[in-house]
Tab-separated table of N, CA and C and ligand atoms in Angstrom:
chain	number	residue	atom	x	y	z
A	1	MET	N	-66.227	173.764	-125.129
A	1	MET	CA	-64.802	174.084	-124.881
A	1	MET	C	-64.106	174.486	-126.173
A	2	GLY	N	-63.248	175.502	-126.122
A	2	GLY	CA	-62.528	175.927	-127.317
A	2	GLY	C	-61.471	174.892	-127.703
A	3	LYS	N	-61.042	174.981	-128.967
A	3	LYS	CA	-60.036	174.027	-129.453
A	3	LYS	C	-58.727	174.125	-128.664
A	4	ALA	N	-58.324	175.374	-128.353
A	4	ALA	CA	-57.052	175.561	-127.627
A	4	ALA	C	-57.104	174.859	-126.263
A	5	ILE	N	-58.266	174.949	-125.601
A	5	ILE	CA	-58.406	174.300	-124.295
A	5	ILE	C	-58.346	172.778	-124.449
A	6	ASP	N	-59.027	172.266	-125.504
A	6	ASP	CA	-58.996	170.814	-125.759
A	6	ASP	C	-57.561	170.333	-125.975
A	7	ILE	N	-56.820	171.087	-126.799
A	7	ILE	CA	-55.445	170.674	-127.119
A	7	ILE	C	-54.566	170.741	-125.869
A	8	ALA	N	-54.746	171.826	-125.087
A	8	ALA	CA	-53.948	171.963	-123.856
A	8	ALA	C	-54.243	170.807	-122.894
A	9	LEU	N	-55.540	170.457	-122.757
A	9	LEU	CA	-55.922	169.369	-121.857
A	9	LEU	C	-55.339	168.034	-122.346
A	10	PHE	N	-55.372	167.846	-123.677
A	10	PHE	CA	-54.800	166.626	-124.272
A	10	PHE	C	-53.308	166.512	-123.929
A	11	LEU	N	-52.555	167.604	-124.153
A	11	LEU	CA	-51.112	167.566	-123.876
A	11	LEU	C	-50.843	167.403	-122.372
A	12	HIS	N	-51.671	168.087	-121.567
A	12	HIS	CA	-51.554	168.007	-120.102
A	12	HIS	C	-51.679	166.542	-119.650
A	13	LEU	N	-52.724	165.865	-120.147
A	13	LEU	CA	-52.981	164.490	-119.710
A	13	LEU	C	-51.946	163.520	-120.270
A	14	LEU	N	-51.466	163.801	-121.510
A	14	LEU	CA	-50.424	162.947	-122.091
A	14	LEU	C	-49.161	163.004	-121.222
A	15	ALA	N	-48.775	164.229	-120.828
A	15	ALA	CA	-47.572	164.400	-120.005
A	15	ALA	C	-47.753	163.750	-118.634
A	16	VAL	N	-48.956	163.892	-118.049
A	16	VAL	CA	-49.236	163.257	-116.749
A	16	VAL	C	-49.126	161.721	-116.893
A	17	ALA	N	-49.662	161.190	-118.004
A	17	ALA	CA	-49.626	159.731	-118.216
A	17	ALA	C	-48.181	159.234	-118.320
A	18	ILE	N	-47.341	159.987	-119.053
A	18	ILE	CA	-45.934	159.577	-119.218
A	18	ILE	C	-45.229	159.595	-117.861
A	19	TRP	N	-45.422	160.671	-117.098
A	19	TRP	CA	-44.720	160.834	-115.808
A	19	TRP	C	-45.195	159.792	-114.789
A	20	VAL	N	-46.519	159.773	-114.526
A	20	VAL	CA	-47.032	158.871	-113.481
A	20	VAL	C	-46.901	157.406	-113.937
A	21	GLY	N	-47.211	157.139	-115.210
A	21	GLY	CA	-47.090	155.764	-115.722
A	21	GLY	C	-45.654	155.270	-115.640
A	22	GLY	N	-44.704	156.151	-115.979
A	22	GLY	CA	-43.292	155.763	-115.918
A	22	GLY	C	-42.862	155.437	-114.498
A	23	MET	N	-43.366	156.225	-113.540
A	23	MET	CA	-42.990	155.976	-112.132
A	23	MET	C	-43.578	154.647	-111.650
A	24	VAL	N	-44.821	154.352	-112.064
A	24	VAL	CA	-45.445	153.079	-111.664
A	24	VAL	C	-44.666	151.910	-112.268
A	25	PHE	N	-44.312	152.022	-113.557
A	25	PHE	CA	-43.529	150.966	-114.208
A	25	PHE	C	-42.200	150.764	-113.472
A	26	ALA	N	-41.500	151.879	-113.180
A	26	ALA	CA	-40.179	151.771	-112.547
A	26	ALA	C	-40.280	151.128	-111.161
A	27	SER	N	-41.287	151.537	-110.381
A	27	SER	CA	-41.365	151.074	-108.993
A	27	SER	C	-41.912	149.663	-108.871
A	28	PHE	N	-42.912	149.344	-109.689
A	28	PHE	CA	-43.620	148.081	-109.465
A	28	PHE	C	-43.292	146.987	-110.472
A	29	CYS	N	-42.583	147.331	-111.573
A	29	CYS	CA	-42.225	146.307	-112.558
A	29	CYS	C	-40.707	146.170	-112.667
A	30	LEU	N	-40.019	147.297	-112.898
A	30	LEU	CA	-38.572	147.239	-113.111
A	30	LEU	C	-37.823	146.887	-111.820
A	31	ARG	N	-38.140	147.636	-110.749
A	31	ARG	CA	-37.379	147.457	-109.506
A	31	ARG	C	-37.425	146.007	-108.978
A	32	PRO	N	-38.625	145.401	-108.849
A	32	PRO	CA	-38.654	144.017	-108.350
A	32	PRO	C	-37.902	143.054	-109.282
A	33	ALA	N	-37.929	143.346	-110.605
A	33	ALA	CA	-37.268	142.444	-111.556
A	33	ALA	C	-35.745	142.520	-111.440
A	34	LEU	N	-35.222	143.661	-110.923
A	34	LEU	CA	-33.766	143.829	-110.826
A	34	LEU	C	-33.220	143.386	-109.470
A	35	GLU	N	-34.148	143.059	-108.549
A	35	GLU	CA	-33.756	142.832	-107.161
A	35	GLU	C	-32.652	141.782	-106.994
A	36	ASP	N	-32.701	140.724	-107.811
A	36	ASP	CA	-31.751	139.613	-107.631
A	36	ASP	C	-30.407	139.846	-108.320
A	37	LEU	N	-30.282	140.939	-109.098
A	37	LEU	CA	-29.001	141.194	-109.771
A	37	LEU	C	-27.968	141.715	-108.771
A	38	SER	N	-26.704	141.461	-109.050
A	38	SER	CA	-25.649	141.989	-108.181
A	38	SER	C	-25.573	143.507	-108.381
A	39	PRO	N	-25.098	144.258	-107.349
A	39	PRO	CA	-25.010	145.731	-107.485
A	39	PRO	C	-24.182	146.144	-108.694
A	40	GLN	N	-23.156	145.371	-109.037
A	40	GLN	CA	-22.286	145.723	-110.177
A	40	GLN	C	-23.070	145.756	-111.487
A	41	LEU	N	-24.093	144.900	-111.579
A	41	LEU	CA	-24.931	144.897	-112.785
A	41	LEU	C	-26.104	145.866	-112.644
A	42	ARG	N	-26.696	145.860	-111.424
A	42	ARG	CA	-27.950	146.592	-111.210
A	42	ARG	C	-27.746	148.110	-111.269
A	43	LEU	N	-26.721	148.616	-110.571
A	43	LEU	CA	-26.600	150.069	-110.433
A	43	LEU	C	-26.277	150.776	-111.759
A	44	PRO	N	-25.366	150.249	-112.601
A	44	PRO	CA	-25.170	150.907	-113.908
A	44	PRO	C	-26.448	150.895	-114.747
A	45	LEU	N	-27.222	149.795	-114.636
A	45	LEU	CA	-28.480	149.717	-115.382
A	45	LEU	C	-29.476	150.768	-114.875
A	46	VAL	N	-29.575	150.887	-113.539
A	46	VAL	CA	-30.471	151.888	-112.939
A	46	VAL	C	-30.064	153.289	-113.411
A	47	ALA	N	-28.745	153.575	-113.397
A	47	ALA	CA	-28.266	154.905	-113.810
A	47	ALA	C	-28.636	155.172	-115.275
A	48	SER	N	-28.482	154.145	-116.107
A	48	SER	CA	-28.755	154.322	-117.529
A	48	SER	C	-30.258	154.476	-117.806
A	49	VAL	N	-31.083	153.636	-117.147
A	49	VAL	CA	-32.537	153.700	-117.350
A	49	VAL	C	-33.076	155.050	-116.875
A	50	PHE	N	-32.689	155.459	-115.650
A	50	PHE	CA	-33.270	156.684	-115.097
A	50	PHE	C	-32.709	157.933	-115.767
A	51	GLY	N	-31.461	157.872	-116.255
A	51	GLY	CA	-30.934	159.003	-117.019
A	51	GLY	C	-31.842	159.298	-118.207
A	52	ARG	N	-32.325	158.247	-118.874
A	52	ARG	CA	-33.236	158.436	-120.008
A	52	ARG	C	-34.631	158.858	-119.542
A	53	PHE	N	-35.151	158.135	-118.511
A	53	PHE	CA	-36.520	158.430	-118.050
A	53	PHE	C	-36.626	159.877	-117.552
A	54	PHE	N	-35.593	160.368	-116.860
A	54	PHE	CA	-35.676	161.716	-116.303
A	54	PHE	C	-35.730	162.787	-117.394
A	55	ASN	N	-35.189	162.505	-118.580
A	55	ASN	CA	-35.360	163.461	-119.690
A	55	ASN	C	-36.831	163.544	-120.096
A	56	TRP	N	-37.488	162.381	-120.109
A	56	TRP	CA	-38.928	162.366	-120.432
A	56	TRP	C	-39.719	163.104	-119.355
A	57	VAL	N	-39.320	162.886	-118.083
A	57	VAL	CA	-40.035	163.568	-116.990
A	57	VAL	C	-39.826	165.080	-117.105
A	58	ALA	N	-38.588	165.504	-117.392
A	58	ALA	CA	-38.314	166.944	-117.505
A	58	ALA	C	-39.195	167.556	-118.601
A	59	GLY	N	-39.291	166.864	-119.748
A	59	GLY	CA	-40.175	167.336	-120.826
A	59	GLY	C	-41.621	167.389	-120.352
A	60	SER	N	-42.049	166.330	-119.642
A	60	SER	CA	-43.437	166.282	-119.146
A	60	SER	C	-43.714	167.430	-118.186
A	61	VAL	N	-42.750	167.704	-117.302
A	61	VAL	CA	-42.928	168.780	-116.317
A	61	VAL	C	-43.129	170.116	-117.044
A	62	LEU	N	-42.325	170.361	-118.088
A	62	LEU	CA	-42.471	171.624	-118.832
A	62	LEU	C	-43.857	171.706	-119.484
A	63	VAL	N	-44.291	170.577	-120.070
A	63	VAL	CA	-45.610	170.567	-120.725
A	63	VAL	C	-46.722	170.760	-119.691
A	64	ILE	N	-46.614	170.069	-118.536
A	64	ILE	CA	-47.652	170.181	-117.495
A	64	ILE	C	-47.725	171.615	-116.974
A	65	LEU	N	-46.568	172.228	-116.755
A	65	LEU	CA	-46.539	173.615	-116.264
A	65	LEU	C	-47.161	174.563	-117.286
A	66	GLY	N	-46.738	174.421	-118.540
A	66	GLY	CA	-47.234	175.316	-119.607
A	66	GLY	C	-48.736	175.160	-119.801
A	67	THR	N	-49.177	173.910	-120.008
A	67	THR	CA	-50.601	173.678	-120.280
A	67	THR	C	-51.436	173.939	-119.022
A	68	GLY	N	-50.908	173.535	-117.857
A	68	GLY	CA	-51.643	173.744	-116.593
A	68	GLY	C	-51.844	175.226	-116.333
A	69	GLY	N	-50.780	176.015	-116.532
A	69	GLY	CA	-50.883	177.464	-116.334
A	69	GLY	C	-51.896	178.067	-117.295
A	70	PHE	N	-51.823	177.642	-118.548
A	70	PHE	CA	-52.768	178.127	-119.577
A	70	PHE	C	-54.211	177.782	-119.180
A	71	LEU	N	-54.431	176.513	-118.788
A	71	LEU	CA	-55.792	176.068	-118.423
A	71	LEU	C	-56.305	176.843	-117.205
A	72	LEU	N	-55.383	177.030	-116.238
A	72	LEU	CA	-55.780	177.733	-115.012
A	72	LEU	C	-56.267	179.149	-115.345
A	73	VAL	N	-55.535	179.830	-116.230
A	73	VAL	CA	-55.949	181.180	-116.643
A	73	VAL	C	-57.319	181.108	-117.324
A	74	LYS	N	-57.471	180.116	-118.235
A	74	LYS	CA	-58.732	179.980	-118.982
A	74	LYS	C	-59.905	179.635	-118.062
A	75	PHE	N	-59.612	178.917	-116.951
A	75	PHE	CA	-60.692	178.522	-116.037
A	75	PHE	C	-60.878	179.549	-114.917
A	76	GLY	N	-60.369	180.758	-115.132
A	76	GLY	CA	-60.708	181.843	-114.198
A	76	GLY	C	-59.579	182.294	-113.291
A	77	GLY	N	-58.366	181.762	-113.477
A	77	GLY	CA	-57.220	182.193	-112.664
A	77	GLY	C	-57.501	182.070	-111.183
A	78	GLY	N	-57.436	183.188	-110.470
A	78	GLY	CA	-57.676	183.192	-109.021
A	78	GLY	C	-59.071	182.714	-108.662
A	79	GLN	N	-60.005	182.847	-109.617
A	79	GLN	CA	-61.395	182.436	-109.346
A	79	GLN	C	-61.640	180.955	-109.644
A	80	ALA	N	-60.623	180.255	-110.139
A	80	ALA	CA	-60.796	178.824	-110.451
A	80	ALA	C	-61.152	178.066	-109.171
A	81	SER	N	-61.730	176.863	-109.340
A	81	SER	CA	-62.209	176.099	-108.173
A	81	SER	C	-61.044	175.649	-107.295
A	82	TRP	N	-61.333	175.330	-106.025
A	82	TRP	CA	-60.237	174.947	-105.136
A	82	TRP	C	-59.542	173.638	-105.553
A	83	PRO	N	-60.275	172.646	-106.145
A	83	PRO	CA	-59.525	171.454	-106.575
A	83	PRO	C	-58.465	171.773	-107.630
A	84	MET	N	-58.754	172.787	-108.474
A	84	MET	CA	-57.752	173.158	-109.497
A	84	MET	C	-56.522	173.775	-108.837
A	85	HIS	N	-56.755	174.611	-107.810
A	85	HIS	CA	-55.603	175.193	-107.105
A	85	HIS	C	-54.839	174.123	-106.338
A	86	ALA	N	-55.607	173.170	-105.775
A	86	ALA	CA	-54.941	172.077	-105.053
A	86	ALA	C	-54.085	171.268	-106.027
A	87	MET	N	-54.619	171.020	-107.246
A	87	MET	CA	-53.850	170.282	-108.256
A	87	MET	C	-52.558	171.025	-108.580
A	88	ALA	N	-52.681	172.338	-108.782
A	88	ALA	CA	-51.491	173.123	-109.119
A	88	ALA	C	-50.493	173.071	-107.960
A	89	GLY	N	-50.998	173.197	-106.721
A	89	GLY	CA	-50.108	173.189	-105.552
A	89	GLY	C	-49.382	171.857	-105.406
A	90	ILE	N	-50.158	170.760	-105.475
A	90	ILE	CA	-49.517	169.441	-105.324
A	90	ILE	C	-48.596	169.171	-106.522
A	91	GLY	N	-49.040	169.647	-107.711
A	91	GLY	CA	-48.210	169.483	-108.909
A	91	GLY	C	-46.837	170.136	-108.716
A	92	VAL	N	-46.828	171.324	-108.137
A	92	VAL	CA	-45.553	172.024	-107.918
A	92	VAL	C	-44.700	171.257	-106.899
A	93	VAL	N	-45.353	170.725	-105.840
A	93	VAL	CA	-44.597	169.919	-104.863
A	93	VAL	C	-43.970	168.700	-105.568
A	94	MET	N	-44.766	168.038	-106.446
A	94	MET	CA	-44.217	166.884	-107.195
A	94	MET	C	-43.009	167.298	-108.030
A	95	MET	N	-43.088	168.483	-108.618
A	95	MET	CA	-41.977	168.953	-109.464
A	95	MET	C	-40.737	169.247	-108.624
A	96	LEU	N	-40.952	169.808	-107.419
A	96	LEU	CA	-39.807	170.073	-106.534
A	96	LEU	C	-39.164	168.751	-106.111
A	97	ILE	N	-39.998	167.760	-105.800
A	97	ILE	CA	-39.449	166.444	-105.425
A	97	ILE	C	-38.673	165.859	-106.608
A	98	PHE	N	-39.237	165.986	-107.816
A	98	PHE	CA	-38.513	165.506	-109.006
A	98	PHE	C	-37.173	166.231	-109.144
A	99	GLY	N	-37.197	167.556	-108.949
A	99	GLY	CA	-35.956	168.328	-109.055
A	99	GLY	C	-34.915	167.830	-108.068
A	100	HIS	N	-35.365	167.521	-106.847
A	100	HIS	CA	-34.427	167.009	-105.834
A	100	HIS	C	-33.861	165.648	-106.267
A	101	ILE	N	-34.742	164.786	-106.770
A	101	ILE	CA	-34.267	163.466	-107.227
A	101	ILE	C	-33.239	163.651	-108.349
A	102	ARG	N	-33.611	164.489	-109.342
A	102	ARG	CA	-32.789	164.615	-110.554
A	102	ARG	C	-31.442	165.289	-110.285
A	103	PHE	N	-31.474	166.344	-109.419
A	103	PHE	CA	-30.252	167.147	-109.277
A	103	PHE	C	-29.489	166.902	-107.990
A	104	ALA	N	-30.067	166.160	-107.029
A	104	ALA	CA	-29.327	165.865	-105.797
A	104	ALA	C	-29.070	164.359	-105.656
A	105	VAL	N	-30.127	163.548	-105.775
A	105	VAL	CA	-29.984	162.112	-105.506
A	105	VAL	C	-29.359	161.375	-106.700
A	106	PHE	N	-29.865	161.660	-107.901
A	106	PHE	CA	-29.388	160.924	-109.080
A	106	PHE	C	-27.881	161.118	-109.335
A	107	PRO	N	-27.354	162.353	-109.209
A	107	PRO	CA	-25.902	162.506	-109.383
A	107	PRO	C	-25.096	161.648	-108.407
A	108	ARG	N	-25.648	161.417	-107.185
A	108	ARG	CA	-24.963	160.538	-106.225
A	108	ARG	C	-24.864	159.115	-106.780
A	109	ILE	N	-25.942	158.671	-107.439
A	109	ILE	CA	-25.929	157.320	-108.031
A	109	ILE	C	-24.889	157.276	-109.151
A	110	GLN	N	-24.891	158.323	-109.995
A	110	GLN	CA	-23.933	158.341	-111.118
A	110	GLN	C	-22.485	158.344	-110.611
A	111	ARG	N	-22.224	159.159	-109.562
A	111	ARG	CA	-20.856	159.222	-109.016
A	111	ARG	C	-20.460	157.871	-108.422
A	112	ALA	N	-21.424	157.237	-107.720
A	112	ALA	CA	-21.123	155.943	-107.093
A	112	ALA	C	-20.810	154.889	-108.151
A	113	VAL	N	-21.549	154.927	-109.255
A	113	VAL	CA	-21.301	153.950	-110.328
A	113	VAL	C	-19.918	154.176	-110.922
A	114	GLN	N	-19.577	155.456	-111.168
A	114	GLN	CA	-18.265	155.753	-111.764
A	114	GLN	C	-17.127	155.315	-110.857
A	115	ALA	N	-17.332	155.543	-109.532
A	115	ALA	CA	-16.275	155.195	-108.571
A	115	ALA	C	-16.395	153.743	-108.103
A	116	GLN	N	-17.398	153.045	-108.622
A	116	GLN	CA	-17.679	151.648	-108.230
A	116	GLN	C	-17.864	151.521	-106.719
A	117	LYS	N	-18.480	152.540	-106.118
A	117	LYS	CA	-18.790	152.492	-104.676
A	117	LYS	C	-20.223	151.969	-104.538
A	118	TRP	N	-20.379	150.652	-104.616
A	118	TRP	CA	-21.714	150.048	-104.718
A	118	TRP	C	-22.605	150.309	-103.500
A	119	PRO	N	-22.082	150.235	-102.262
A	119	PRO	CA	-22.974	150.513	-101.115
A	119	PRO	C	-23.521	151.947	-101.142
A	120	ASP	N	-22.667	152.933	-101.528
A	120	ASP	CA	-23.143	154.328	-101.636
A	120	ASP	C	-24.260	154.424	-102.676
A	121	GLY	N	-24.035	153.757	-103.813
A	121	GLY	CA	-25.024	153.778	-104.895
A	121	GLY	C	-26.331	153.158	-104.439
A	122	ALA	N	-26.244	152.023	-103.731
A	122	ALA	CA	-27.463	151.331	-103.292
A	122	ALA	C	-28.246	152.213	-102.318
A	123	ARG	N	-27.512	152.938	-101.441
A	123	ARG	CA	-28.188	153.844	-100.498
A	123	ARG	C	-28.948	154.944	-101.252
A	124	ALA	N	-28.288	155.529	-102.243
A	124	ALA	CA	-28.928	156.610	-103.013
A	124	ALA	C	-30.135	156.068	-103.794
A	125	VAL	N	-30.021	154.848	-104.315
A	125	VAL	CA	-31.161	154.252	-105.030
A	125	VAL	C	-32.335	154.058	-104.066
A	126	GLY	N	-32.024	153.669	-102.806
A	126	GLY	CA	-33.078	153.518	-101.793
A	126	GLY	C	-33.804	154.834	-101.549
A	127	THR	N	-33.028	155.938	-101.461
A	127	THR	CA	-33.638	157.271	-101.274
A	127	THR	C	-34.512	157.621	-102.475
A	128	MET	N	-33.970	157.366	-103.668
A	128	MET	CA	-34.725	157.699	-104.889
A	128	MET	C	-36.040	156.913	-104.916
A	129	ARG	N	-35.969	155.633	-104.522
A	129	ARG	CA	-37.160	154.783	-104.553
A	129	ARG	C	-38.257	155.366	-103.653
A	130	GLN	N	-37.860	155.807	-102.437
A	130	GLN	CA	-38.857	156.372	-101.509
A	130	GLN	C	-39.482	157.648	-102.060
A	131	LEU	N	-38.634	158.519	-102.641
A	131	LEU	CA	-39.152	159.780	-103.175
A	131	LEU	C	-40.083	159.530	-104.364
A	132	VAL	N	-39.739	158.521	-105.186
A	132	VAL	CA	-40.606	158.215	-106.334
A	132	VAL	C	-41.958	157.678	-105.838
A	133	ILE	N	-41.944	156.862	-104.779
A	133	ILE	CA	-43.213	156.353	-104.222
A	133	ILE	C	-44.066	157.539	-103.738
A	134	ILE	N	-43.422	158.505	-103.060
A	134	ILE	CA	-44.171	159.686	-102.592
A	134	ILE	C	-44.800	160.400	-103.798
A	135	ASN	N	-44.034	160.528	-104.883
A	135	ASN	CA	-44.578	161.223	-106.062
A	135	ASN	C	-45.689	160.424	-106.738
A	136	ILE	N	-45.630	159.097	-106.660
A	136	ILE	CA	-46.739	158.293	-107.206
A	136	ILE	C	-48.013	158.588	-106.403
A	137	VAL	N	-47.884	158.574	-105.069
A	137	VAL	CA	-49.054	158.824	-104.217
A	137	VAL	C	-49.613	160.222	-104.508
A	138	LEU	N	-48.715	161.234	-104.556
A	138	LEU	CA	-49.167	162.602	-104.840
A	138	LEU	C	-49.809	162.686	-106.231
A	139	GLY	N	-49.221	161.964	-107.193
A	139	GLY	CA	-49.759	161.974	-108.565
A	139	GLY	C	-51.163	161.391	-108.599
A	140	VAL	N	-51.379	160.275	-107.898
A	140	VAL	CA	-52.699	159.633	-107.893
A	140	VAL	C	-53.712	160.544	-107.182
A	141	VAL	N	-53.288	161.140	-106.056
A	141	VAL	CA	-54.178	162.067	-105.339
A	141	VAL	C	-54.548	163.242	-106.258
A	142	THR	N	-53.547	163.741	-106.990
A	142	THR	CA	-53.792	164.897	-107.875
A	142	THR	C	-54.763	164.552	-108.993
A	143	VAL	N	-54.553	163.386	-109.624
A	143	VAL	CA	-55.476	162.977	-110.696
A	143	VAL	C	-56.884	162.829	-110.116
A	144	GLY	N	-56.975	162.190	-108.935
A	144	GLY	CA	-58.277	162.004	-108.287
A	144	GLY	C	-58.952	163.329	-108.016
A	145	MET	N	-58.167	164.266	-107.481
A	145	MET	CA	-58.716	165.577	-107.137
A	145	MET	C	-59.163	166.313	-108.406
A	146	ALA	N	-58.332	166.242	-109.461
A	146	ALA	CA	-58.650	166.955	-110.705
A	146	ALA	C	-59.958	166.433	-111.295
A	147	VAL	N	-60.130	165.105	-111.261
A	147	VAL	CA	-61.301	164.520	-111.921
A	147	VAL	C	-62.527	164.557	-111.003
A	148	LEU	N	-62.358	164.114	-109.739
A	148	LEU	CA	-63.508	164.047	-108.823
A	148	LEU	C	-63.924	165.444	-108.366
A	149	GLY	N	-62.982	166.424	-108.466
A	149	GLY	CA	-63.285	167.779	-107.998
A	149	GLY	C	-63.965	168.628	-109.052
A	150	ARG	N	-64.305	168.031	-110.195
A	150	ARG	CA	-64.985	168.800	-111.249
A	150	ARG	C	-66.352	169.245	-110.746
A	151	GLY	N	-66.728	170.474	-111.126
A	151	GLY	CA	-68.053	170.956	-110.761
A	151	GLY	C	-68.077	171.702	-109.438
A	152	PHE	N	-66.921	171.784	-108.765
A	152	PHE	CA	-66.896	172.579	-107.517
A	152	PHE	C	-66.896	174.065	-107.842
B	1	HEM	C1	-48.529	173.382	-112.163
B	1	HEM	C2	-49.274	172.341	-112.105
B	1	HEM	C3	-50.677	172.194	-112.666
B	1	HEM	C4	-51.622	173.121	-113.035
B	1	HEM	C5	-51.522	174.632	-112.974
B	1	HEM	C6	-52.776	172.378	-113.502
B	1	HEM	C7	-53.962	172.946	-113.976
B	1	HEM	C8	-55.016	172.242	-114.560
B	1	HEM	C9	-56.256	172.809	-115.044
B	1	HEM	C10	-56.631	174.281	-114.946
B	1	HEM	C11	-57.021	171.800	-115.553
B	1	HEM	C12	-58.414	171.906	-116.186
B	1	HEM	C13	-59.446	171.448	-115.166
B	1	HEM	C14	-60.708	170.929	-115.775
B	1	HEM	O1	-60.757	170.582	-116.957
B	1	HEM	O2	-61.704	170.830	-115.019
B	1	HEM	C15	-56.270	170.568	-115.381
B	1	HEM	C16	-56.723	169.306	-115.726
B	1	HEM	C17	-56.179	168.137	-115.249
B	1	HEM	N1	-54.975	168.002	-114.567
B	1	HEM	FE1	-53.737	169.530	-114.017
B	1	HEM	N2	-52.522	171.055	-113.410
B	1	HEM	C18	-51.244	170.893	-112.887
B	1	HEM	C19	-50.594	169.710	-112.610
B	1	HEM	C20	-51.185	168.466	-112.695
B	1	HEM	C21	-50.582	167.245	-112.242
B	1	HEM	C22	-49.194	167.132	-111.613
B	1	HEM	C23	-51.486	166.243	-112.478
B	1	HEM	C24	-51.412	164.772	-112.184
B	1	HEM	C25	-50.412	164.143	-111.690
B	1	HEM	C26	-52.649	166.835	-113.111
B	1	HEM	C27	-53.757	166.132	-113.542
B	1	HEM	C28	-54.817	166.673	-114.232
B	1	HEM	C29	-55.961	165.907	-114.734
B	1	HEM	C30	-56.178	164.405	-114.586
B	1	HEM	C31	-56.801	166.829	-115.365
B	1	HEM	C32	-58.123	166.518	-116.087
B	1	HEM	C33	-59.279	166.836	-115.179
B	1	HEM	C34	-60.585	166.749	-115.929
B	1	HEM	O3	-60.727	167.455	-116.918
B	1	HEM	O4	-61.439	165.983	-115.486
B	1	HEM	N3	-52.422	168.186	-113.227
B	1	HEM	N4	-55.052	170.864	-114.776
């Protein structure tokens, strides 16, 4: 493998680790730990934590798109194996779901916190939680497909 491909793969996997690892931490460690807090404490914290995390995800998405596109071209473009195309397809779906969370659901949480409308905020957090779980499942399937689909 050429050096450029090695470096692209390294950055690709680093970005995937940050995105998927962050979602696992948020869903399975942070969320249960915040469950007993009152909405007045929990929702501003959620808004602040995810405002920061989503910047990391946005950076990761750009890196995954750039390196993934580069790798796809290097691995034959249209002639690349079907698991690679499946990875790209599911990857794009994950990015669209992230875009929906970041630009539709998250602003609802921020507005609810500002207006101190706690039930509205809690509802939006519930939606965000479900969408993040879907992206975790898609992320795990994608990693599995990328690795187990080698050699096709
Ligand atoms: C636009 C989206 C994406 C494109 C175009 C893309 C493309 C590629 C390509 C061409 C490779 C090299 C395959 C190989 O070395 O055999 C690769 C590797 C990999 N990608 Fe992606 N990818 C995308 C998104 C994702 C996402 C969202 C994930 C996980 C959540 C992911 C996980 C992986 C993994 C784990 C590998 C390493 C596979 C291995 O070398 O064994 N990719 N990607």
